[in-house]
Amino acid sequence: MSPFYDESPAFRQALLKSERLRILILLVAVGIAVLARLIRTLVAWNPENAAALLWMVFFTCLFVAVDVIVLRVIRAAIASGKSSLHSAWLLNILLETCFPAVLIAFMSSPRLAPEYRPLVNPSFLFYFLLIILSTLRLKPSISILCGLISSVTYLAAAMFHGWSPRWILANASLFAPQKIVSAYVISILVAAFAAALVAREIRHQVEAALREAETRRKMEHLKHDLEVARSIQQSLLPKSMPQVSGFEIAAWNKPADQTGGDYYDWQALPDGRVLVALADVTGHGIGPALLAAVCRAYARVSFGQQQNGFLKAMEQVNTAVSADVGEGRFVTFVAAILGPNNSEVELLSAGHAPLFLYWLKHDRFEQMEAQGLPLGISPDFFSEPPRTLQFASGDLLLLATDGFFEWANAAEELFGSERLENSVRASRDKSASEIISILYEEVLRFAGGTSQKDDLTAIVIKRN
């Protein structure tokens, strides 16, 4: 069980509301008892009953006054959310358990023999109500304490009528009134220990419910944050693809989670050509999404400078990314540069492979490997020079992340690069965007309902 100073604000609020309920139930019970006494007095009017009613009303007013004060403190604590009543509980328990003791001591019928007065007074049952309601304080120690104090106050009331502790060991009948007082005390203690077990179980259930509610609240907050991150990430993707005379360019992205580590981008270069880029950050989720956004910003700045060559710009991006990524993270990055009315495509890959080249004239695929290491592996960028490709009509370049060919079906068989090539070959006469759509449909059909484990991003550059 957590100590008081470790209890969460939500648990303290639940504790205060539970204590408020306990006091309200007590006040209702006391009100019913007074009403019953009033009816009895009116039905059987005599000076003795009238005096007993007055004494009961007097003691009840004191009891109600104390609990009303505590109730007001509780309501203030609930409103402020800063306080609880642990320090006042001991005094409150003492005052409440004195109430039935006083009624037993001063409101027992004088017509009864003194030794029977603590046994037949119905006020004794109030002890069990107090013990039962102590479970609402959600602390087993409070229930036990309530039982111990109830036993002491009951014995004090019994001693007021002549009972003595010597009767505990006296050689007398088990049914002697003085012996039955001891049995009553034992019943109070047994009820207290039973209440403690119940309070412990209730507390565990309340704590579990509060933990579940807190977890749900955090999940809702995280979901909201992820939705915001997703909307921001999606807003960074180009709304349209560049129009380059002689080429058709299409791109598509679908993260595995609400945010992903893949992205694609394009930008117009100062010399009039266009750069199309695709990147894949290790992992998927909010962390890789942030790194992907940073990488995009670095790439735009580095490639946008007129004096930078292709390789020099990639080196600058790698230097910037290396300073940001943690150990074990890196970015595979591939960029293609093409210009209008020019069949050449300049290609440089930092760790992103394979790259799929389809030559229509020969109806064959060429899988191209990366020229350099992924970004972030080392502050120094090691790479071969960019490769220049001559595209004829119908030739195309597919840049895709491994989420496509590493998607597995229920038999744990990967989609693979061969199926990917077959899908592209079959749709080679389609537009660039249709090629991507057909490829995605083929992957979904192959997966057969298995969940997407990795981000999907693809770019198709096709020569008209």
GROMACS .gro file of C-alpha atoms in nm:
model
  464
    1MET     CA    1   0.000   0.000   0.000
    2SER     CA    2   0.137   0.341  -0.091
    3PRO     CA    3   0.221   0.579   0.195
    4PHE     CA    4   0.022   0.897   0.220
    5TYR     CA    5   0.289   1.119   0.071
    6ASP     CA    6   0.302   0.893  -0.237
    7GLU     CA    7  -0.072   0.905  -0.302
    8SER     CA    8  -0.165   1.074  -0.624
    9PRO     CA    9  -0.388   1.384  -0.631
   10ALA     CA   10  -0.657   1.173  -0.799
   11PHE     CA   11  -0.644   0.917  -0.516
   12ARG     CA   12  -0.663   1.190  -0.252
   13GLN     CA   13  -0.967   1.333  -0.424
   14ALA     CA   14  -1.127   0.987  -0.432
   15LEU     CA   15  -1.046   0.948  -0.062
   16LEU     CA   16  -1.208   1.281   0.024
   17LYS     CA   17  -1.521   1.198  -0.174
   18SER     CA   18  -1.538   0.858  -0.007
   19GLU     CA   19  -1.512   1.020   0.338
   20ARG     CA   20  -1.785   1.268   0.242
   21LEU     CA   21  -2.012   0.977   0.148
   22ARG     CA   22  -1.934   0.803   0.478
   23ILE     CA   23  -2.035   1.107   0.683
   24LEU     CA   24  -2.355   1.160   0.485
   25ILE     CA   25  -2.456   0.797   0.545
   26LEU     CA   26  -2.385   0.842   0.918
   27LEU     CA   27  -2.595   1.155   0.935
   28VAL     CA   28  -2.884   0.981   0.760
   29ALA     CA   29  -2.855   0.682   0.997
   30VAL     CA   30  -2.853   0.907   1.303
   31GLY     CA   31  -3.151   1.097   1.167
   32ILE     CA   32  -3.344   0.772   1.122
   33ALA     CA   33  -3.255   0.664   1.477
   34VAL     CA   34  -3.379   0.995   1.623
   35LEU     CA   35  -3.698   0.973   1.417
   36ALA     CA   36  -3.761   0.618   1.541
   37ARG     CA   37  -3.707   0.733   1.901
   38LEU     CA   38  -3.944   1.024   1.849
   39ILE     CA   39  -4.218   0.795   1.715
   40ARG     CA   40  -4.167   0.556   2.005
   41THR     CA   41  -4.189   0.842   2.254
   42LEU     CA   42  -4.507   0.976   2.097
   43VAL     CA   43  -4.668   0.631   2.091
   44ALA     CA   44  -4.569   0.542   2.447
   45TRP     CA   45  -4.555   0.885   2.614
   46ASN     CA   46  -4.422   0.895   2.967
   47PRO     CA   47  -4.170   1.111   3.150
   48GLU     CA   48  -3.896   0.849   3.118
   49ASN     CA   49  -3.930   0.825   2.739
   50ALA     CA   50  -3.953   1.203   2.705
   51ALA     CA   51  -3.633   1.251   2.908
   52ALA     CA   52  -3.457   0.984   2.703
   53LEU     CA   53  -3.564   1.159   2.383
   54LEU     CA   54  -3.428   1.493   2.506
   55TRP     CA   55  -3.094   1.338   2.601
   56MET     CA   56  -3.074   1.163   2.264
   57VAL     CA   57  -3.149   1.484   2.077
   58PHE     CA   58  -2.882   1.665   2.279
   59PHE     CA   59  -2.609   1.407   2.210
   60THR     CA   60  -2.719   1.377   1.850
   61CYS     CA   61  -2.684   1.752   1.799
   62LEU     CA   62  -2.327   1.735   1.928
   63PHE     CA   63  -2.252   1.440   1.698
   64VAL     CA   64  -2.408   1.610   1.397
   65ALA     CA   65  -2.226   1.936   1.471
   66VAL     CA   66  -1.888   1.763   1.469
   67ASP     CA   67  -1.958   1.574   1.147
   68VAL     CA   68  -2.101   1.880   0.975
   69ILE     CA   69  -1.780   2.069   1.054
   70VAL     CA   70  -1.574   1.783   0.913
   71LEU     CA   71  -1.802   1.771   0.610
   72ARG     CA   72  -1.745   2.139   0.539
   73VAL     CA   73  -1.368   2.088   0.563
   74ILE     CA   74  -1.394   1.795   0.322
   75ARG     CA   75  -1.590   1.998   0.069
   76ALA     CA   76  -1.334   2.278   0.088
   77ALA     CA   77  -1.053   2.026   0.041
   78ILE     CA   78  -1.225   1.873  -0.264
   79ALA     CA   79  -1.273   2.218  -0.416
   80SER     CA   80  -0.910   2.319  -0.359
   81GLY     CA   81  -0.765   1.977  -0.442
   82LYS     CA   82  -0.479   2.039  -0.198
   83SER     CA   83  -0.569   1.878   0.130
   84SER     CA   84  -0.695   1.563   0.299
   85LEU     CA   85  -0.811   1.469   0.648
   86HIS     CA   86  -0.558   1.210   0.761
   87SER     CA   87  -0.442   1.422   1.056
   88ALA     CA   88  -0.800   1.471   1.180
   89TRP     CA   89  -0.919   1.114   1.142
   90LEU     CA   90  -0.802   0.997   1.486
   91LEU     CA   91  -0.998   1.269   1.665
   92ASN     CA   92  -1.298   1.211   1.438
   93ILE     CA   93  -1.297   0.836   1.512
   94LEU     CA   94  -1.273   0.900   1.886
   95LEU     CA   95  -1.568   1.143   1.883
   96GLU     CA   96  -1.786   0.919   1.667
   97THR     CA   97  -1.726   0.605   1.875
   98CYS     CA   98  -1.806   0.800   2.191
   99PHE     CA   99  -2.158   0.861   2.060
  100PRO     CA  100  -2.291   0.503   2.103
  101ALA     CA  101  -2.095   0.470   2.430
  102VAL     CA  102  -2.266   0.778   2.571
  103LEU     CA  103  -2.606   0.650   2.461
  104ILE     CA  104  -2.537   0.312   2.624
  105ALA     CA  105  -2.416   0.478   2.945
  106PHE     CA  106  -2.688   0.742   2.988
  107MET     CA  107  -2.987   0.617   2.790
  108SER     CA  108  -3.025   0.260   2.912
  109SER     CA  109  -3.354   0.189   3.084
  110PRO     CA  110  -3.328   0.209   3.465
  111ARG     CA  111  -3.580  -0.071   3.487
  112LEU     CA  112  -3.312  -0.314   3.364
  113ALA     CA  113  -3.055  -0.468   3.596
  114PRO     CA  114  -2.722  -0.281   3.556
  115GLU     CA  115  -2.536  -0.584   3.418
  116TYR     CA  116  -2.787  -0.613   3.129
  117ARG     CA  117  -2.789  -0.249   3.030
  118PRO     CA  118  -2.476  -0.259   2.800
  119LEU     CA  119  -2.616  -0.573   2.635
  120VAL     CA  120  -2.967  -0.478   2.530
  121ASN     CA  121  -2.924  -0.114   2.435
  122PRO     CA  122  -2.978  -0.093   2.056
  123SER     CA  123  -2.715   0.184   2.039
  124PHE     CA  124  -2.455  -0.098   2.045
  125LEU     CA  125  -2.538  -0.171   1.680
  126PHE     CA  126  -2.409   0.174   1.591
  127TYR     CA  127  -2.056   0.041   1.647
  128PHE     CA  128  -2.098  -0.199   1.358
  129LEU     CA  129  -2.227   0.078   1.135
  130LEU     CA  130  -1.915   0.283   1.217
  131ILE     CA  131  -1.688  -0.014   1.145
  132ILE     CA  132  -1.862  -0.097   0.818
  133LEU     CA  133  -1.840   0.263   0.700
  134SER     CA  134  -1.472   0.282   0.800
  135THR     CA  135  -1.399   0.080   0.486
  136LEU     CA  136  -1.484   0.393   0.286
  137ARG     CA  137  -1.171   0.552   0.429
  138LEU     CA  138  -0.978   0.303   0.212
  139LYS     CA  139  -0.717   0.231   0.479
  140PRO     CA  140  -0.719  -0.104   0.664
  141SER     CA  141  -0.536   0.053   0.960
  142ILE     CA  142  -0.824   0.298   1.005
  143SER     CA  143  -1.077   0.013   1.025
  144ILE     CA  144  -0.866  -0.167   1.287
  145LEU     CA  145  -0.820   0.156   1.481
  146CYS     CA  146  -1.194   0.217   1.467
  147GLY     CA  147  -1.252  -0.131   1.609
  148LEU     CA  148  -1.000  -0.085   1.889
  149ILE     CA  149  -1.141   0.253   1.996
  150SER     CA  150  -1.496   0.117   1.969
  151SER     CA  151  -1.401  -0.168   2.203
  152VAL     CA  152  -1.249   0.071   2.455
  153THR     CA  153  -1.546   0.309   2.453
  154TYR     CA  154  -1.792   0.019   2.480
  155LEU     CA  155  -1.602  -0.123   2.778
  156ALA     CA  156  -1.605   0.225   2.933
  157ALA     CA  157  -1.985   0.235   2.895
  158ALA     CA  158  -2.011  -0.116   3.044
  159MET     CA  159  -1.790  -0.015   3.339
  160PHE     CA  160  -2.022   0.280   3.395
  161HIS     CA  161  -2.292   0.019   3.465
  162GLY     CA  162  -2.070  -0.181   3.700
  163TRP     CA  163  -1.881  -0.414   3.470
  164SER     CA  164  -1.525  -0.493   3.578
  165PRO     CA  165  -1.229  -0.646   3.390
  166ARG     CA  166  -1.209  -0.916   3.658
  167TRP     CA  167  -1.512  -1.078   3.492
  168ILE     CA  168  -1.293  -1.175   3.196
  169LEU     CA  169  -1.116  -1.441   3.404
  170ALA     CA  170  -1.397  -1.504   3.647
  171ASN     CA  171  -1.516  -1.862   3.690
  172ALA     CA  172  -1.873  -1.797   3.582
  173SER     CA  173  -2.119  -1.924   3.325
  174LEU     CA  174  -2.042  -1.833   2.965
  175PHE     CA  175  -2.391  -1.686   2.943
  176ALA     CA  176  -2.345  -1.457   3.242
  177PRO     CA  177  -2.412  -1.095   3.137
  178GLN     CA  178  -2.063  -0.988   3.243
  179LYS     CA  179  -1.911  -1.262   3.022
  180ILE     CA  180  -2.128  -1.161   2.727
  181VAL     CA  181  -1.978  -0.810   2.741
  182SER     CA  182  -1.642  -0.970   2.656
  183ALA     CA  183  -1.806  -1.157   2.369
  184TYR     CA  184  -1.945  -0.827   2.240
  185VAL     CA  185  -1.597  -0.676   2.248
  186ILE     CA  186  -1.460  -0.972   2.055
  187SER     CA  187  -1.736  -0.934   1.797
  188ILE     CA  188  -1.640  -0.568   1.752
  189LEU     CA  189  -1.275  -0.661   1.697
  190VAL     CA  190  -1.361  -0.939   1.454
  191ALA     CA  191  -1.582  -0.698   1.258
  192ALA     CA  192  -1.295  -0.446   1.254
  193PHE     CA  193  -1.048  -0.696   1.109
  194ALA     CA  194  -1.304  -0.806   0.850
  195ALA     CA  195  -1.361  -0.442   0.759
  196ALA     CA  196  -0.985  -0.395   0.726
  197LEU     CA  197  -0.969  -0.674   0.469
  198VAL     CA  198  -1.261  -0.523   0.280
  199ALA     CA  199  -1.099  -0.176   0.293
  200ARG     CA  200  -0.777  -0.322   0.158
  201GLU     CA  201  -0.958  -0.482  -0.134
  202ILE     CA  202  -1.159  -0.166  -0.205
  203ARG     CA  203  -0.838   0.038  -0.198
  204HIS     CA  204  -0.671  -0.198  -0.446
  205GLN     CA  205  -0.969  -0.171  -0.676
  206VAL     CA  206  -0.977   0.209  -0.649
  207GLU     CA  207  -0.604   0.233  -0.715
  208ALA     CA  208  -0.636   0.001  -1.014
  209ALA     CA  209  -0.925   0.206  -1.152
  210LEU     CA  210  -0.734   0.530  -1.103
  211ARG     CA  211  -0.425   0.384  -1.270
  212GLU     CA  212  -0.638   0.271  -1.562
  213ALA     CA  213  -0.800   0.614  -1.586
  214GLU     CA  214  -0.460   0.784  -1.569
  215THR     CA  215  -0.322   0.551  -1.835
  216ARG     CA  216  -0.626   0.619  -2.053
  217ARG     CA  217  -0.580   0.993  -2.004
  218LYS     CA  218  -0.214   0.971  -2.099
  219MET     CA  219  -0.298   0.759  -2.402
  220GLU     CA  220  -0.559   1.012  -2.514
  221HIS     CA  221  -0.305   1.291  -2.467
  222LEU     CA  222  -0.042   1.093  -2.658
  223LYS     CA  223  -0.292   1.016  -2.931
  224HIS     CA  224  -0.371   1.386  -2.961
  225ASP     CA  225   0.000   1.471  -2.978
  226LEU     CA  226   0.055   1.205  -3.244
  227GLU     CA  227  -0.235   1.341  -3.447
  228VAL     CA  228  -0.082   1.686  -3.429
  229ALA     CA  229   0.260   1.546  -3.524
  230ARG     CA  230   0.102   1.353  -3.811
  231SER     CA  231  -0.074   1.661  -3.945
  232ILE     CA  232   0.251   1.859  -3.925
  233GLN     CA  233   0.448   1.581  -4.094
  234GLN     CA  234   0.190   1.543  -4.369
  235SER     CA  235   0.194   1.917  -4.425
  236LEU     CA  236   0.568   1.893  -4.497
  237LEU     CA  237   0.509   1.655  -4.786
  238PRO     CA  238   0.469   1.829  -5.123
  239LYS     CA  239   0.110   1.899  -5.222
  240SER     CA  240   0.201   1.831  -5.584
  241MET     CA  241   0.496   1.698  -5.778
  242PRO     CA  242   0.716   1.906  -6.012
  243GLN     CA  243   0.637   1.939  -6.381
  244VAL     CA  244   0.957   1.862  -6.572
  245SER     CA  245   0.935   1.854  -6.948
  246GLY     CA  246   1.011   1.504  -7.074
  247PHE     CA  247   0.944   1.333  -6.741
  248GLU     CA  248   0.649   1.222  -6.532
  249ILE     CA  249   0.704   1.219  -6.157
  250ALA     CA  250   0.478   1.075  -5.885
  251ALA     CA  251   0.529   1.009  -5.513
  252TRP     CA  252   0.332   0.852  -5.230
  253ASN     CA  253   0.374   0.793  -4.857
  254LYS     CA  254   0.189   0.585  -4.593
  255PRO     CA  255   0.343   0.565  -4.244
  256ALA     CA  256   0.305   0.249  -4.035
  257ASP     CA  257   0.208   0.455  -3.731
  258GLN     CA  258   0.046   0.793  -3.705
  259THR     CA  259   0.390   0.936  -3.775
  260GLY     CA  260   0.671   0.777  -3.971
  261GLY     CA  261   1.039   0.802  -4.049
  262ASP     CA  262   1.000   0.815  -4.429
  263TYR     CA  263   0.955   1.125  -4.636
  264TYR     CA  264   0.985   1.246  -4.992
  265ASP     CA  265   1.047   1.596  -5.118
  266TRP     CA  266   1.143   1.799  -5.421
  267GLN     CA  267   1.288   2.142  -5.478
  268ALA     CA  268   1.382   2.360  -5.770
  269LEU     CA  269   1.757   2.418  -5.788
  270PRO     CA  270   1.915   2.753  -5.877
  271ASP     CA  271   2.035   2.618  -6.216
  272GLY     CA  272   1.677   2.540  -6.324
  273ARG     CA  273   1.691   2.169  -6.262
  274VAL     CA  274   1.479   1.983  -6.009
  275LEU     CA  275   1.593   1.762  -5.721
  276VAL     CA  276   1.367   1.477  -5.607
  277ALA     CA  277   1.461   1.310  -5.278
  278LEU     CA  278   1.350   1.019  -5.061
  279ALA     CA  279   1.470   0.940  -4.709
  280ASP     CA  280   1.415   0.659  -4.462
  281VAL     CA  281   1.501   0.711  -4.094
  282THR     CA  282   1.559   0.396  -3.891
  283GLY     CA  283   1.244   0.303  -3.698
  284HIS     CA  284   0.902   0.461  -3.717
  285GLY     CA  285   0.706   0.679  -3.482
  286ILE     CA  286   0.745   1.025  -3.335
  287GLY     CA  287   1.126   1.014  -3.294
  288PRO     CA  288   1.208   0.917  -3.653
  289ALA     CA  289   0.941   1.161  -3.773
  290LEU     CA  290   1.121   1.447  -3.599
  291LEU     CA  291   1.455   1.338  -3.745
  292ALA     CA  292   1.298   1.311  -4.090
  293ALA     CA  293   1.174   1.671  -4.062
  294VAL     CA  294   1.522   1.787  -3.956
  295CYS     CA  295   1.685   1.597  -4.242
  296ARG     CA  296   1.442   1.756  -4.488
  297ALA     CA  297   1.535   2.103  -4.365
  298TYR     CA  298   1.909   2.032  -4.390
  299ALA     CA  299   1.868   1.892  -4.743
  300ARG     CA  300   1.670   2.193  -4.863
  301VAL     CA  301   1.934   2.434  -4.733
  302SER     CA  302   2.234   2.236  -4.861
  303PHE     CA  303   2.102   2.154  -5.208
  304GLY     CA  304   1.956   2.500  -5.251
  305GLN     CA  305   2.295   2.668  -5.250
  306GLN     CA  306   2.418   2.744  -5.604
  307GLN     CA  307   2.787   2.684  -5.532
  308ASN     CA  308   2.734   2.332  -5.397
  309GLY     CA  309   2.781   2.037  -5.622
  310PHE     CA  310   2.575   1.722  -5.577
  311LEU     CA  311   2.837   1.539  -5.370
  312LYS     CA  312   2.932   1.847  -5.166
  313ALA     CA  313   2.568   1.912  -5.075
  314MET     CA  314   2.527   1.551  -4.961
  315GLU     CA  315   2.839   1.588  -4.745
  316GLN     CA  316   2.689   1.895  -4.576
  317VAL     CA  317   2.363   1.716  -4.507
  318ASN     CA  318   2.554   1.423  -4.354
  319THR     CA  319   2.758   1.655  -4.131
  320ALA     CA  320   2.445   1.825  -3.999
  321VAL     CA  321   2.254   1.498  -3.947
  322SER     CA  322   2.553   1.334  -3.773
  323ALA     CA  323   2.554   1.611  -3.514
  324ASP     CA  324   2.187   1.543  -3.430
  325VAL     CA  325   2.130   1.167  -3.441
  326GLY     CA  326   2.195   0.943  -3.143
  327GLU     CA  327   2.391   0.623  -3.144
  328GLY     CA  328   2.223   0.349  -3.347
  329ARG     CA  329   2.021   0.588  -3.565
  330PHE     CA  330   2.090   0.681  -3.922
  331VAL     CA  331   1.912   0.797  -4.238
  332THR     CA  332   1.920   0.639  -4.581
  333PHE     CA  333   1.883   0.914  -4.838
  334VAL     CA  334   1.863   0.910  -5.217
  335ALA     CA  335   1.831   1.206  -5.451
  336ALA     CA  336   1.782   1.238  -5.825
  337ILE     CA  337   1.845   1.555  -6.025
  338LEU     CA  338   1.682   1.605  -6.364
  339GLY     CA  339   1.618   1.895  -6.593
  340PRO     CA  340   1.366   1.989  -6.862
  341ASN     CA  341   1.428   1.871  -7.217
  342ASN     CA  342   1.719   1.662  -7.097
  343SER     CA  343   1.721   1.284  -7.082
  344GLU     CA  344   1.990   1.271  -6.815
  345VAL     CA  345   1.911   1.181  -6.454
  346GLU     CA  346   2.185   1.230  -6.198
  347LEU     CA  347   2.152   0.989  -5.905
  348LEU     CA  348   2.327   0.968  -5.568
  349SER     CA  349   2.232   0.734  -5.284
  350ALA     CA  350   2.353   0.752  -4.924
  351GLY     CA  351   2.286   0.402  -4.799
  352HIS     CA  352   1.947   0.365  -4.970
  353ALA     CA  353   1.928   0.047  -5.177
  354PRO     CA  354   1.822  -0.121  -5.390
  355LEU     CA  355   1.720   0.139  -5.647
  356PHE     CA  356   1.510  -0.008  -5.927
  357LEU     CA  357   1.588   0.099  -6.283
  358TYR     CA  358   1.366  -0.033  -6.561
  359TRP     CA  359   1.494  -0.017  -6.920
  360LEU     CA  360   1.199  -0.050  -7.155
  361LYS     CA  361   1.403  -0.126  -7.467
  362HIS     CA  362   1.557  -0.433  -7.307
  363ASP     CA  363   1.258  -0.507  -7.081
  364ARG     CA  364   1.485  -0.562  -6.787
  365PHE     CA  365   1.544  -0.430  -6.436
  366GLU     CA  366   1.870  -0.313  -6.292
  367GLN     CA  367   1.903  -0.299  -5.917
  368MET     CA  368   2.143  -0.024  -5.828
  369GLU     CA  369   2.332  -0.021  -5.499
  370ALA     CA  370   2.409   0.286  -5.290
  371GLN     CA  371   2.723   0.487  -5.365
  372GLY     CA  372   2.777   0.607  -5.006
  373LEU     CA  373   2.715   0.528  -4.642
  374PRO     CA  374   2.385   0.628  -4.478
  375LEU     CA  375   2.367   0.976  -4.328
  376GLY     CA  376   2.463   0.996  -3.963
  377ILE     CA  377   2.691   0.690  -3.957
  378SER     CA  378   3.002   0.907  -3.956
  379PRO     CA  379   3.071   1.282  -3.957
  380ASP     CA  380   3.269   1.224  -4.276
  381PHE     CA  381   3.072   1.123  -4.582
  382PHE     CA  382   3.232   0.846  -4.786
  383SER     CA  383   3.079   0.800  -5.129
  384GLU     CA  384   3.147   0.728  -5.492
  385PRO     CA  385   3.055   1.005  -5.739
  386PRO     CA  386   2.693   1.040  -5.848
  387ARG     CA  387   2.582   0.820  -6.136
  388THR     CA  388   2.444   0.977  -6.451
  389LEU     CA  389   2.173   0.782  -6.630
  390GLN     CA  390   2.050   0.828  -6.986
  391PHE     CA  391   1.674   0.772  -7.001
  392ALA     CA  392   1.490   0.675  -7.316
  393SER     CA  393   1.115   0.690  -7.361
  394GLY     CA  394   0.942   0.447  -7.124
  395ASP     CA  395   1.242   0.403  -6.896
  396LEU     CA  396   1.168   0.460  -6.531
  397LEU     CA  397   1.331   0.483  -6.191
  398LEU     CA  398   1.157   0.350  -5.880
  399LEU     CA  399   1.277   0.474  -5.543
  400ALA     CA  400   1.104   0.278  -5.268
  401THR     CA  401   1.158   0.218  -4.899
  402ASP     CA  402   1.198  -0.137  -4.769
  403GLY     CA  403   0.844  -0.137  -4.627
  404PHE     CA  404   0.729  -0.260  -4.969
  405PHE     CA  405   0.949  -0.562  -5.033
  406GLU     CA  406   0.987  -0.655  -4.663
  407TRP     CA  407   0.611  -0.677  -4.594
  408ALA     CA  408   0.544  -1.039  -4.495
  409ASN     CA  409   0.229  -1.248  -4.531
  410ALA     CA  410   0.083  -1.486  -4.273
  411ALA     CA  411   0.340  -1.752  -4.373
  412GLU     CA  412   0.617  -1.497  -4.297
  413GLU     CA  413   0.714  -1.486  -4.664
  414LEU     CA  414   0.842  -1.147  -4.778
  415PHE     CA  415   0.696  -0.967  -5.079
  416GLY     CA  416   1.048  -0.932  -5.208
  417SER     CA  417   1.209  -0.738  -5.488
  418GLU     CA  418   1.114  -0.993  -5.758
  419ARG     CA  419   0.739  -0.944  -5.701
  420LEU     CA  420   0.797  -0.570  -5.690
  421GLU     CA  421   0.969  -0.582  -6.030
  422ASN     CA  422   0.694  -0.798  -6.176
  423SER     CA  423   0.429  -0.553  -6.055
  424VAL     CA  424   0.612  -0.256  -6.210
  425ARG     CA  425   0.675  -0.445  -6.536
  426ALA     CA  426   0.308  -0.535  -6.566
  427SER     CA  427   0.204  -0.171  -6.520
  428ARG     CA  428   0.487  -0.012  -6.720
  429ASP     CA  429   0.245   0.144  -6.966
  430LYS     CA  430   0.052   0.316  -6.688
  431SER     CA  431   0.118   0.663  -6.551
  432ALA     CA  432   0.372   0.708  -6.271
  433SER     CA  433   0.101   0.752  -6.006
  434GLU     CA  434  -0.087   0.444  -6.133
  435ILE     CA  435   0.230   0.234  -6.111
  436ILE     CA  436   0.259   0.318  -5.741
  437SER     CA  437  -0.111   0.249  -5.678
  438ILE     CA  438  -0.095  -0.090  -5.849
  439LEU     CA  439   0.222  -0.179  -5.658
  440TYR     CA  440   0.053  -0.097  -5.325
  441GLU     CA  441  -0.252  -0.305  -5.419
  442GLU     CA  442  -0.027  -0.598  -5.509
  443VAL     CA  443   0.151  -0.574  -5.174
  444LEU     CA  444  -0.182  -0.563  -4.986
  445ARG     CA  445  -0.311  -0.864  -5.180
  446PHE     CA  446   0.007  -1.058  -5.103
  447ALA     CA  447   0.004  -0.963  -4.733
  448GLY     CA  448  -0.342  -1.112  -4.694
  449GLY     CA  449  -0.442  -0.897  -4.400
  450THR     CA  450  -0.116  -0.888  -4.205
  451SER     CA  451  -0.050  -0.550  -4.048
  452GLN     CA  452   0.185  -0.294  -4.195
  453LYS     CA  453   0.507  -0.306  -3.994
  454ASP     CA  454   0.710  -0.037  -4.168
  455ASP     CA  455   0.654   0.293  -4.344
  456LEU     CA  456   0.584   0.290  -4.717
  457THR     CA  457   0.723   0.559  -4.947
  458ALA     CA  458   0.775   0.544  -5.322
  459ILE     CA  459   0.879   0.777  -5.601
  460VAL     CA  460   0.849   0.693  -5.971
  461ILE     CA  461   1.037   0.901  -6.231
  462LYS     CA  462   0.932   0.797  -6.580
  463ARG     CA  463   1.060   0.925  -6.913
  464ASN     CA  464   0.772   1.028  -7.142
   0.00000   0.00000   0.00000
